[in-house]
Coordinates of N, CA and C in Angstrom, one line a residue:
Chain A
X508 N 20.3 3.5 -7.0 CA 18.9 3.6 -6.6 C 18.7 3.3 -5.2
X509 N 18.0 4.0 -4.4 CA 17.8 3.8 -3.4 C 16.2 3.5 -2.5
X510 N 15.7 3.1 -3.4 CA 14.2 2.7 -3.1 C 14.4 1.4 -2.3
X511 N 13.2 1.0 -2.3 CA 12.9 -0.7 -1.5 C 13.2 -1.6 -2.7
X512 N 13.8 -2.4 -2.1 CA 14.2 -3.8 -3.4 C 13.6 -4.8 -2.9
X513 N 13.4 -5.6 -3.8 CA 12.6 -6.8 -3.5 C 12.8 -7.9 -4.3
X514 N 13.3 -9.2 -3.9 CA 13.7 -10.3 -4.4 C 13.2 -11.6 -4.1
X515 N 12.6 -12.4 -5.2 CA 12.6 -12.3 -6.3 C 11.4 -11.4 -7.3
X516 N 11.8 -11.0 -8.5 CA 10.6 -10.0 -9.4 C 9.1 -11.7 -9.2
X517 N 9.7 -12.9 -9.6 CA 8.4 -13.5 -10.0 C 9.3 -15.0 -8.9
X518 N 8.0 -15.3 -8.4 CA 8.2 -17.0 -8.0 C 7.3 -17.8 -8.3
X519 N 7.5 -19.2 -8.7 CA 6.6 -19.8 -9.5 C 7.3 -21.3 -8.7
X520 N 6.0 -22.2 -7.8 CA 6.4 -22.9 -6.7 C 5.5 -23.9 -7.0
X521 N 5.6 -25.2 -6.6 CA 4.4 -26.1 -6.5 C 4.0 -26.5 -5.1
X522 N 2.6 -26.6 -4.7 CA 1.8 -26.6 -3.5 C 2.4 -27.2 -2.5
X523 N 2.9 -27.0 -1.5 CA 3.3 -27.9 -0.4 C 5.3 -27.4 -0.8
X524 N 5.7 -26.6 -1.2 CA 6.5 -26.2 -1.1 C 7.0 -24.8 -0.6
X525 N 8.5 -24.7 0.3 CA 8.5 -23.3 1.0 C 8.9 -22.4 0.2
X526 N 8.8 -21.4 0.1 CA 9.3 -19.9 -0.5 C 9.7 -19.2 0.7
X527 N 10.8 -18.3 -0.1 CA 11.6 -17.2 0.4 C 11.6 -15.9 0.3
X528 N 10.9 -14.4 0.4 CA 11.3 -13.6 -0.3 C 12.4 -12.6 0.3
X529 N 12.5 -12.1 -0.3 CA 14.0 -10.6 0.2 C 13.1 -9.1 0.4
X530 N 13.6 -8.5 1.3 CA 13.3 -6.9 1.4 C 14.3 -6.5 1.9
X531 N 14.8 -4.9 1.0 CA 15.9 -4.5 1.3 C 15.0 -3.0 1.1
X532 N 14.9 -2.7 2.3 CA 14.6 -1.8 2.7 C 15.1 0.1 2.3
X533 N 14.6 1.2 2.1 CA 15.3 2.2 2.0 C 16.2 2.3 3.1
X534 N 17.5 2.7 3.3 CA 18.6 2.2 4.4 C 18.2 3.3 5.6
X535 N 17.7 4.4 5.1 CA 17.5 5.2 6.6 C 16.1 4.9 7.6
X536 N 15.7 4.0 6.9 CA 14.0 3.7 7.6 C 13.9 2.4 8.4
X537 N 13.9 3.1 9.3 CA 13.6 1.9 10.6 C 12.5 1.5 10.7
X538 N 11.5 1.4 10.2 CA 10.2 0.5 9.8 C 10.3 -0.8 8.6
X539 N 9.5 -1.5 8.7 CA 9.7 -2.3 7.8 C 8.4 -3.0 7.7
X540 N 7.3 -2.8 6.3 CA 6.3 -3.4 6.2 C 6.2 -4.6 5.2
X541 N 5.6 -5.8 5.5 CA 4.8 -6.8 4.3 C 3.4 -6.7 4.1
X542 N 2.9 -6.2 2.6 CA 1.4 -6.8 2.5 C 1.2 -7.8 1.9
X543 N 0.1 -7.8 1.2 CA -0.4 -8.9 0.3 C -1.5 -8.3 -0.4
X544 N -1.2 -8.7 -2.0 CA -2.3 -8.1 -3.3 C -2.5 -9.0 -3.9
X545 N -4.0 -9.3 -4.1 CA -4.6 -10.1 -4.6 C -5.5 -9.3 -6.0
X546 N -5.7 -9.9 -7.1 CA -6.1 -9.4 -8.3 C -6.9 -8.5 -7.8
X547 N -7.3 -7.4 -8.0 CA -8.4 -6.5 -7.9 C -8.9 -5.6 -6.5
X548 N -7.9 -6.0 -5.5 CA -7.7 -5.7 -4.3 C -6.7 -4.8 -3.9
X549 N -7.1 -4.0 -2.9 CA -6.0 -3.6 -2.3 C -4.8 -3.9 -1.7
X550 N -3.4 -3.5 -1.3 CA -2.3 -4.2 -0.7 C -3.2 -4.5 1.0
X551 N -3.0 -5.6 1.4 CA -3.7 -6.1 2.6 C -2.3 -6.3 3.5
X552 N -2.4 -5.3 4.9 CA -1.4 -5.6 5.8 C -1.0 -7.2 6.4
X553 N 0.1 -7.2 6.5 CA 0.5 -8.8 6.7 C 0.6 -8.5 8.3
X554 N 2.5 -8.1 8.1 CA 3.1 -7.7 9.8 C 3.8 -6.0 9.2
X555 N 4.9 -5.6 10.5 CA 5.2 -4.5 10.6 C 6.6 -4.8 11.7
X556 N 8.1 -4.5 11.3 CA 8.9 -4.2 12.3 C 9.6 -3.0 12.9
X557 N 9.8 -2.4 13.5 CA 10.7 -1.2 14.0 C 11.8 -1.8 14.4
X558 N 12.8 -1.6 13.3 CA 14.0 -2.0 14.0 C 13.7 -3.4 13.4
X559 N 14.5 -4.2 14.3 CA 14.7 -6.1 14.3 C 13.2 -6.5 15.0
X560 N 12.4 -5.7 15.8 CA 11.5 -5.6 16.6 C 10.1 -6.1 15.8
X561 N 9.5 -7.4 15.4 CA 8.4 -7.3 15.0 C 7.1 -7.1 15.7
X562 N 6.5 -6.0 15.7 CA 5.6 -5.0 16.5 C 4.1 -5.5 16.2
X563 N 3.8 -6.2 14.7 CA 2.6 -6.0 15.0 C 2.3 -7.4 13.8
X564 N 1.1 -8.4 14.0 CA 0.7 -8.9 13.0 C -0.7 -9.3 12.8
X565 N -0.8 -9.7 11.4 CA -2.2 -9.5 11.4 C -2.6 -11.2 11.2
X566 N -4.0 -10.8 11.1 CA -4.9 -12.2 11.3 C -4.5 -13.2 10.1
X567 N -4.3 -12.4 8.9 CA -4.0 -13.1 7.7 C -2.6 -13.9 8.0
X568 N -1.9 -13.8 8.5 CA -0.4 -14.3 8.9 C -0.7 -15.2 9.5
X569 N -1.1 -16.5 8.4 CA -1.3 -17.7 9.4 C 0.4 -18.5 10.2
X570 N 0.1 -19.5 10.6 CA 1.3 -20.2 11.3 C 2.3 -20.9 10.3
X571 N 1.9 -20.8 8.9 CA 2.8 -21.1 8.0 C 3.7 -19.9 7.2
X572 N 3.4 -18.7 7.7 CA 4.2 -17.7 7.6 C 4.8 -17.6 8.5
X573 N 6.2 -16.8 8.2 CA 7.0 -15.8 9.1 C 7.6 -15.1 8.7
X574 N 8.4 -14.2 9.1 CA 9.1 -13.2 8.8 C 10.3 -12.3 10.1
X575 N 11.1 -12.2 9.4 CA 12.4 -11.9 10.2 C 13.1 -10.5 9.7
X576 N 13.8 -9.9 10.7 CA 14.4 -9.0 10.1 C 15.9 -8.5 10.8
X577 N 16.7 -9.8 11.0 CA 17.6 -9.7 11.5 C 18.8 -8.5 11.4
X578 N 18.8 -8.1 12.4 CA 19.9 -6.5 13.0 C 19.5 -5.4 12.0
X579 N 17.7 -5.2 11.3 CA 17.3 -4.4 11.9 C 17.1 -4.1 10.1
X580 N 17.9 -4.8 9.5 CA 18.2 -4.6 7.5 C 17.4 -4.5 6.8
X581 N 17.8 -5.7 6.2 CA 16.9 -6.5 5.5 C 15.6 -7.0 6.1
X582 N 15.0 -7.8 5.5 CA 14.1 -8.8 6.0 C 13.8 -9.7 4.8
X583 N 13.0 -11.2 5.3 CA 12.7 -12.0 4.8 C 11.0 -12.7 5.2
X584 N 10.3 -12.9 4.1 CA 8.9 -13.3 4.6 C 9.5 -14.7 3.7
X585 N 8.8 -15.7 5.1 CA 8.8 -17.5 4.7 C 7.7 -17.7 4.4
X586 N 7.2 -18.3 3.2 CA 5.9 -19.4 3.5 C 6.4 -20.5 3.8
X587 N 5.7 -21.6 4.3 CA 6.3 -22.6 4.5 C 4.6 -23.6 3.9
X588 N 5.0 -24.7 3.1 CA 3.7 -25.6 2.9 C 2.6 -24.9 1.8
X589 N 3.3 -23.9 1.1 CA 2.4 -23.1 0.1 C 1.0 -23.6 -0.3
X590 N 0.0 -23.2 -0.2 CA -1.2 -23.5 -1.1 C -1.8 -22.8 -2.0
X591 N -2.3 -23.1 -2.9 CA -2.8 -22.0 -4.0 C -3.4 -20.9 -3.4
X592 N -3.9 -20.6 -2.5 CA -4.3 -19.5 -1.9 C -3.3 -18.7 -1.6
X593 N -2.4 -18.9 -1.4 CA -1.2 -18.2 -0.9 C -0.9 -17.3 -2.4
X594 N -1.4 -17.8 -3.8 CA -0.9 -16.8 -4.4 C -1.6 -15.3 -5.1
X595 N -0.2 -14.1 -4.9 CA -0.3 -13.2 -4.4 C 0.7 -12.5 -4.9
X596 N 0.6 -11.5 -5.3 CA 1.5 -10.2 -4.9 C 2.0 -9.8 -3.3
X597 N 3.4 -10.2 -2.9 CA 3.6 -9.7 -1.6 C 5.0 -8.4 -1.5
X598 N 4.1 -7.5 -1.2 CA 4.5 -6.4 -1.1 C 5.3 -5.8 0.1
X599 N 6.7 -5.2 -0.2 CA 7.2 -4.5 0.9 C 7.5 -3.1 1.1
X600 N 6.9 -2.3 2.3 CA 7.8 -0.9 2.6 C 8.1 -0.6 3.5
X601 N 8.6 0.0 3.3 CA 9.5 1.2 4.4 C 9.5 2.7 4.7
X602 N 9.3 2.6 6.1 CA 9.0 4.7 6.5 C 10.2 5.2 7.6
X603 N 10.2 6.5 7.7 CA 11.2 6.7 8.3 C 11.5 6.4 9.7
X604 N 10.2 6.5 10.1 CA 9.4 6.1 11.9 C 9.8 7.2 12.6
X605 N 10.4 8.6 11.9 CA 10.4 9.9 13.1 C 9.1 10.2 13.2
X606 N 9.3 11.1 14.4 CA 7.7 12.1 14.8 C 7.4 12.8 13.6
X607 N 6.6 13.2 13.6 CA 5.8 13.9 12.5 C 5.0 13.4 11.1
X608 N 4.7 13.7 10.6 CA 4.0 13.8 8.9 C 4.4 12.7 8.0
X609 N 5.8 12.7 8.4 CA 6.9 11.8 7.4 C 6.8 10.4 7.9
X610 N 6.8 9.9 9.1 CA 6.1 8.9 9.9 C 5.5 8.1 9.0
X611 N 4.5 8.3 8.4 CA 3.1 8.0 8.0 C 3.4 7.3 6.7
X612 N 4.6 8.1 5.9 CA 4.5 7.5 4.6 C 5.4 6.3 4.2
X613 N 4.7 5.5 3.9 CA 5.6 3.9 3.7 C 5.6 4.5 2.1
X614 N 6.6 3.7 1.6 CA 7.4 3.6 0.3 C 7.6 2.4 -0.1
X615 N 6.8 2.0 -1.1 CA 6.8 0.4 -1.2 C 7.9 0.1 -2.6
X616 N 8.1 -1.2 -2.2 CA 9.2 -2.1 -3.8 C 8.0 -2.2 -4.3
X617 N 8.8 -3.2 -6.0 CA 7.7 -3.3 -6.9 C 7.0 -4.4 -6.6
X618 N 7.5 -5.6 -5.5 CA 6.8 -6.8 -5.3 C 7.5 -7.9 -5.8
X619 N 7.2 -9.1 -5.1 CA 7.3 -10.3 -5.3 C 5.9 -10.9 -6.0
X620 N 6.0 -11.3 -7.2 CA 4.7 -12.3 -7.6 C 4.6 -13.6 -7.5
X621 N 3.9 -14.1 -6.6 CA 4.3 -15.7 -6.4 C 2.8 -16.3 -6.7
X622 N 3.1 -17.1 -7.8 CA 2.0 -18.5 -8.0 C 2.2 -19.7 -7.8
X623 N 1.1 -19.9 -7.1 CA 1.3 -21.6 -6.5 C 0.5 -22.4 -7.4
X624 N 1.4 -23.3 -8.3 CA 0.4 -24.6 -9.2 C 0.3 -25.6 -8.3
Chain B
X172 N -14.5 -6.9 7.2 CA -15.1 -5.4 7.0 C -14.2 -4.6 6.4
X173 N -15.0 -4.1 4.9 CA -14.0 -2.9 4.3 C -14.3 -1.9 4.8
X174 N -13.1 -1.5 5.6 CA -13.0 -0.1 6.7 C -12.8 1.3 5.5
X175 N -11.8 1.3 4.3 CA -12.1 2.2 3.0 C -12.0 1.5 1.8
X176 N -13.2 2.2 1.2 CA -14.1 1.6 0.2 C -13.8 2.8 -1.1
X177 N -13.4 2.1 -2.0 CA -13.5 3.4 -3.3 C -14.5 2.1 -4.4
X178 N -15.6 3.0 -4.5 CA -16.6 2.3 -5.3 C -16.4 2.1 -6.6
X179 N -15.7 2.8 -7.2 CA -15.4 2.9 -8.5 C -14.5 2.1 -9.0
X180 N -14.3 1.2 -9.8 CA -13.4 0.2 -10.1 C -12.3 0.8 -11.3
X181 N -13.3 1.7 -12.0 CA -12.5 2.6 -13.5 C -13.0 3.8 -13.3
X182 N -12.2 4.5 -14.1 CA -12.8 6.1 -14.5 C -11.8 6.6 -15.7
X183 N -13.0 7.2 -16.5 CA -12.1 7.5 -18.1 C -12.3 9.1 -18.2
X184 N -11.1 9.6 -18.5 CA -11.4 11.0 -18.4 C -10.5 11.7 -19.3
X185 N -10.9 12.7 -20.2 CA -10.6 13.3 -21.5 C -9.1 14.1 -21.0
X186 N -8.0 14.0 -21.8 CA -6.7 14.6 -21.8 C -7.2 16.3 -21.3
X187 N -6.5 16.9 -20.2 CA -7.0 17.9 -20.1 C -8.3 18.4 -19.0
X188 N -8.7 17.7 -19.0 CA -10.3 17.7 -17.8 C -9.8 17.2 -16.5
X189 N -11.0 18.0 -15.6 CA -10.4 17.2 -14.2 C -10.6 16.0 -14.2
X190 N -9.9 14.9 -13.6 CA -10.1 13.5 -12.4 C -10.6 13.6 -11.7
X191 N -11.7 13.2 -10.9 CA -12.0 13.5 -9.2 C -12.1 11.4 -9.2
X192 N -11.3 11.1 -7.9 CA -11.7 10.1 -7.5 C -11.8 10.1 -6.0
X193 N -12.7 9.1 -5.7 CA -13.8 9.4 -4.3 C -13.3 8.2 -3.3
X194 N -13.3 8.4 -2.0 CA -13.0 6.7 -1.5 C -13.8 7.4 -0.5
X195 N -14.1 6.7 0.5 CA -15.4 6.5 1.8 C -14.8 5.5 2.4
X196 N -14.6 5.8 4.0 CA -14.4 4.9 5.0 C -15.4 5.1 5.9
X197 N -15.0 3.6 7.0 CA -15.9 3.7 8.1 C -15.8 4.2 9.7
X198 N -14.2 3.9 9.4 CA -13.6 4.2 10.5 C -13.5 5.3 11.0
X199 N -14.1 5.7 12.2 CA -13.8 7.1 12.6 C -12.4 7.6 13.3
X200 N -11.8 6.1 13.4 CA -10.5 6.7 14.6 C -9.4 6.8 13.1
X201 N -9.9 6.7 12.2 CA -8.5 7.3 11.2 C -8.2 8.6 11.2
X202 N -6.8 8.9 11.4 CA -6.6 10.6 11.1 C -5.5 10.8 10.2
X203 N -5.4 9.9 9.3 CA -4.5 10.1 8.3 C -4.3 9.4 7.1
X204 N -4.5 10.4 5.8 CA -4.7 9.4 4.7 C -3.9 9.6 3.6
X205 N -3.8 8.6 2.7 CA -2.8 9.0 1.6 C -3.7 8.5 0.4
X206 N -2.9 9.1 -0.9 CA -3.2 8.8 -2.1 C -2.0 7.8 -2.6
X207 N -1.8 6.8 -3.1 CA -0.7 5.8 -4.1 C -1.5 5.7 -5.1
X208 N -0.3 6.0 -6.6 CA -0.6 5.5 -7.8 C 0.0 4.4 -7.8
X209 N -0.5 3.6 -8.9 CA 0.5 2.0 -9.2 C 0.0 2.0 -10.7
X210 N 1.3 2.0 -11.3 CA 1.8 1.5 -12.8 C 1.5 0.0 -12.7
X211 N 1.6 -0.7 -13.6 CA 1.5 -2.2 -13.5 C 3.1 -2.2 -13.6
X212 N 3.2 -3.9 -13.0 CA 4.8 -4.3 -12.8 C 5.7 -3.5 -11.4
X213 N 4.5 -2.2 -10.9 CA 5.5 -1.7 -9.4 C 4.9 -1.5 -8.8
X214 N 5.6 -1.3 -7.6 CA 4.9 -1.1 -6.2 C 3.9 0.4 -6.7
X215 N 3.3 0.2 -5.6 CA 2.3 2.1 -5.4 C 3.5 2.9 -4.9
X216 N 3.0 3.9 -5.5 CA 3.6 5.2 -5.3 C 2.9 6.0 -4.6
X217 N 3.4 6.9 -3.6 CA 3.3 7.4 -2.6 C 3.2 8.9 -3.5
X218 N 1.5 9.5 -3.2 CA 1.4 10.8 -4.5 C 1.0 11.7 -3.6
X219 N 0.5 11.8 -2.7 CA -0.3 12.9 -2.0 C -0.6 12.4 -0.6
X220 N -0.9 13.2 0.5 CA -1.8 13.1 1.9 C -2.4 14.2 2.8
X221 N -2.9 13.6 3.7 CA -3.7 15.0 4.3 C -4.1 14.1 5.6
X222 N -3.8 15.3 6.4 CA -3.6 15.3 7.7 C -6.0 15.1 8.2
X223 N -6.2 14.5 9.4 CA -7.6 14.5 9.8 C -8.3 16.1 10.1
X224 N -7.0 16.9 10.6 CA -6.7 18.5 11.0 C -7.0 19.4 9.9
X225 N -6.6 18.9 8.5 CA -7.1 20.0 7.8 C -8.5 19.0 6.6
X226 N -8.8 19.9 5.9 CA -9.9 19.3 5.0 C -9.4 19.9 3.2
X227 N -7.9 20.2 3.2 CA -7.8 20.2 1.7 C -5.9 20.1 1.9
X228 N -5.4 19.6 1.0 CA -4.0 19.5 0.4 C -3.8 19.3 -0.7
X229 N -3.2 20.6 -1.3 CA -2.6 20.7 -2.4 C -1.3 20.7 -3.4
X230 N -0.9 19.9 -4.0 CA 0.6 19.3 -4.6 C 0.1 19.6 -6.1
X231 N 0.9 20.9 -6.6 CA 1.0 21.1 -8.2 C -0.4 21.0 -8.7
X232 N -1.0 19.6 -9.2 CA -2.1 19.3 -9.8 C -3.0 18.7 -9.3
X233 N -2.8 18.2 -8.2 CA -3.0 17.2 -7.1 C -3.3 17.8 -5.7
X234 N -5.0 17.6 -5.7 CA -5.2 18.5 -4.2 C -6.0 17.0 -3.8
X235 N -6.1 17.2 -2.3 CA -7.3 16.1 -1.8 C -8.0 16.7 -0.9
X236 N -9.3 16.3 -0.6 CA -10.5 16.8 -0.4 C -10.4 16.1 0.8
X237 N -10.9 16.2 2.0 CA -11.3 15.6 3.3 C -12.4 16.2 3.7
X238 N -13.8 15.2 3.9 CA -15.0 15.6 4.9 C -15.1 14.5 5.9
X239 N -15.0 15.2 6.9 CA -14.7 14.2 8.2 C -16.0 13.6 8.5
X240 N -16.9 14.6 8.5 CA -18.4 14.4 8.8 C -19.1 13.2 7.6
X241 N -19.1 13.9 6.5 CA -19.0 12.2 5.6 C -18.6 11.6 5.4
X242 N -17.1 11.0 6.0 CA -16.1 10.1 6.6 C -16.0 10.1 4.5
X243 N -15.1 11.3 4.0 CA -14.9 10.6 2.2 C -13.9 11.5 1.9
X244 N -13.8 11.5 1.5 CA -12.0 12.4 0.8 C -12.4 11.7 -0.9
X245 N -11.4 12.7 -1.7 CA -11.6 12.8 -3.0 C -10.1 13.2 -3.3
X246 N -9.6 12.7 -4.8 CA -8.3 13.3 -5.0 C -8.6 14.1 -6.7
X247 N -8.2 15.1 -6.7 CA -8.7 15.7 -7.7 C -7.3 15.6 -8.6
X248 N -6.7 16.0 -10.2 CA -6.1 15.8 -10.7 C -6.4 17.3 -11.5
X249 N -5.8 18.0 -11.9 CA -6.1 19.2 -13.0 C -4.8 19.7 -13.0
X250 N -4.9 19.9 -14.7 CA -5.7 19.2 -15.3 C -4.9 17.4 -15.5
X251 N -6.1 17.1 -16.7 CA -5.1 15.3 -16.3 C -4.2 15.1 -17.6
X252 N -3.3 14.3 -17.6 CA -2.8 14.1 -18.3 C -2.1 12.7 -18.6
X253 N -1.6 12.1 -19.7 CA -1.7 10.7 -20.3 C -1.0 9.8 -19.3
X254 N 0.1 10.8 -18.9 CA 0.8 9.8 -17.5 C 0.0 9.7 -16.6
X255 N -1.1 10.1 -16.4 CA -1.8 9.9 -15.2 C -2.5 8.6 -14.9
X256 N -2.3 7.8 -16.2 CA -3.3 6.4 -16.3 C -2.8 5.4 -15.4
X257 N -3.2 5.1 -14.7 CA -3.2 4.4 -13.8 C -4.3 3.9 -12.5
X258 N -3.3 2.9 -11.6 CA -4.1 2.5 -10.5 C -4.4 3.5 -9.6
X259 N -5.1 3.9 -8.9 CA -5.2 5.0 -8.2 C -5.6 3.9 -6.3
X260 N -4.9 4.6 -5.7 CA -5.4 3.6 -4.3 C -5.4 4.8 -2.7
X261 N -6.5 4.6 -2.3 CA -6.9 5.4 -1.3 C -6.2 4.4 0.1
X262 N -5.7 5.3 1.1 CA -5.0 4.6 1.8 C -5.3 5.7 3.4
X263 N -5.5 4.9 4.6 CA -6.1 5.6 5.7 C -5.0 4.7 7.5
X264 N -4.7 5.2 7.9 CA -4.3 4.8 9.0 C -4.5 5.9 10.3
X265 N -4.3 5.4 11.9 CA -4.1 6.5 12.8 C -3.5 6.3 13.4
X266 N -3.2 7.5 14.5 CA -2.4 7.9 15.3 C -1.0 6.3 15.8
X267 N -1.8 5.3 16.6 CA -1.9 4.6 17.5 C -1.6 3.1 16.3
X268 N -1.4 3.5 15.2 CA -1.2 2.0 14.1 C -0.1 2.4 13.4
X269 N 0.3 1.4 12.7 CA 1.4 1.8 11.7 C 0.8 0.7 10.0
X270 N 0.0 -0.2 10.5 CA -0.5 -0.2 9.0 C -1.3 0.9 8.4
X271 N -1.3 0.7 7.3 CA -2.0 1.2 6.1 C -3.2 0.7 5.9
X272 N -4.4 0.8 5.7 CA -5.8 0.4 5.6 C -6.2 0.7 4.0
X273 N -5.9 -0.1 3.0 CA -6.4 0.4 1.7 C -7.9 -0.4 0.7
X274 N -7.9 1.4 0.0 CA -9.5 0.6 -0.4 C -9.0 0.1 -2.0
X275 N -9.7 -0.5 -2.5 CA -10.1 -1.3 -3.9 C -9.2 -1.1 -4.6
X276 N -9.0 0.2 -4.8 CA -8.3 0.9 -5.8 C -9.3 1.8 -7.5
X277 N -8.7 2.0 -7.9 CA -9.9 2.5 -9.1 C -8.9 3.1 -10.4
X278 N -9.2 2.1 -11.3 CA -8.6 2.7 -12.3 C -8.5 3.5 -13.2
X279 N -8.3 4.5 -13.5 CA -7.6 5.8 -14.2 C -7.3 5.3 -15.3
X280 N -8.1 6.4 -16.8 CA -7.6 5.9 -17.8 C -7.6 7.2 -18.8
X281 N -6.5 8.3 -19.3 CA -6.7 9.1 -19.8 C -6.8 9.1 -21.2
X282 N -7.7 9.7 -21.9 CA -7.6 9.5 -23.3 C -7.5 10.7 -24.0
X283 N -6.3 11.0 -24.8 CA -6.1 11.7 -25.9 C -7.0 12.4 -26.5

């Protein structure tokens, strides 16, 4: 299979504790996205990398997140100090990032589901 | 600010009949949008799109509608069928971004 993977399927954490997730990206796509899904909501942009290059993030990405994507692979989103608000469906994909049409379409894993008691 | 909005939270539609689902943004600088389905337990799937340049794309059963002037796009389904039940999610970005801007979502429910 060669889709986006994502590890773990479920995390179940208590408040004030860090989490880890995995994104293994489709191997030809040098983009790399995280969102976030909340019951009844759309996936909400987190950040975005090209490459190892984190290009862009959003407001939601407080200072208790981060995220890495060392030589360009994989990647990893930290929470760090979890709070019940943090839980979430966090979503990852991946696009090819050539010019054209194909650009545009991110390919998402099935998700991480993380609840904070 | 929900920049795209799909009003409809469900829609039930007889095995066989069209689907039309609707989403509405605000944004004028978007010029590119997609349609994702989501099964429960997986990511969205990546189903359809359509460029700001044209005002229709068509895939097998699966066309989408763009009116730029009423800033709303629609994804039509014909005819539908039982695998079609699902999440349906309207999705808009441009030129100059690489996120995805998505609305609500609206769920699809075909019946026999």
């Amino acid at each position: 299979d060669t889709g986006v993977s994502q590890n773990p399927r479920h995390k179940i954490t208590k408040r004030g504790q860090n989490v880890t997730f995995r994104c293994d990206p489709i191997s030809e796509h040098n983009r790399l996205y995280w969102y976030r899904q909340t019951l009844g909501q759309g996936p909400e942009f987190l950040t975005y990398f090209q490459n190892e290059a984190q290009l862009e993030k959003s407001r939601l990405l407080s200072d208790r997140f981060s995220a890495e994507r060392p030589k360009g692979s994989f990647s990893t989103l930290e929470i760090q100090r979890t709070e019940q608000g943090d839980s979430a469906m966090y979503l990852c994909a991946s696009s090819l990032g050539s010019k054209g049409v194909a650009k545009n379409i991110q390919y998402f894993g099935a998700g991480t589901r993380l609840s904070v008691l | 600010d929900q920049q795209v909005k799909q009003n409809s939270p469900s829609l039930s539609v007889q095995e066989g009949r069209i689907s039309i689902l609707n989403c509405d943004y605000t944004n004028s600088m978007f010029d590119y949008f997609l349609w994702y389905k989501k099964y429960p337990a997986e990511g969205p799937t990546f189903l359809i799109s359509i460029s700001s340049i044209k005002d229709k794309n068509e895939d097998g059963r699966f066309t989408v509608f763009l009116n730029k002037s009423a800033k709303h796009l629609s994804l039509h389904i014909v005819p539908s069928q039982p695998g079609d039940s699902a999440v349906y999610f309207c999705a808009a970005n441009w030129g100059g971004a690489q996120k995805l801007v998505f609305g609500q979502g609206t769920r699809l429910t075909i019946n026999p």
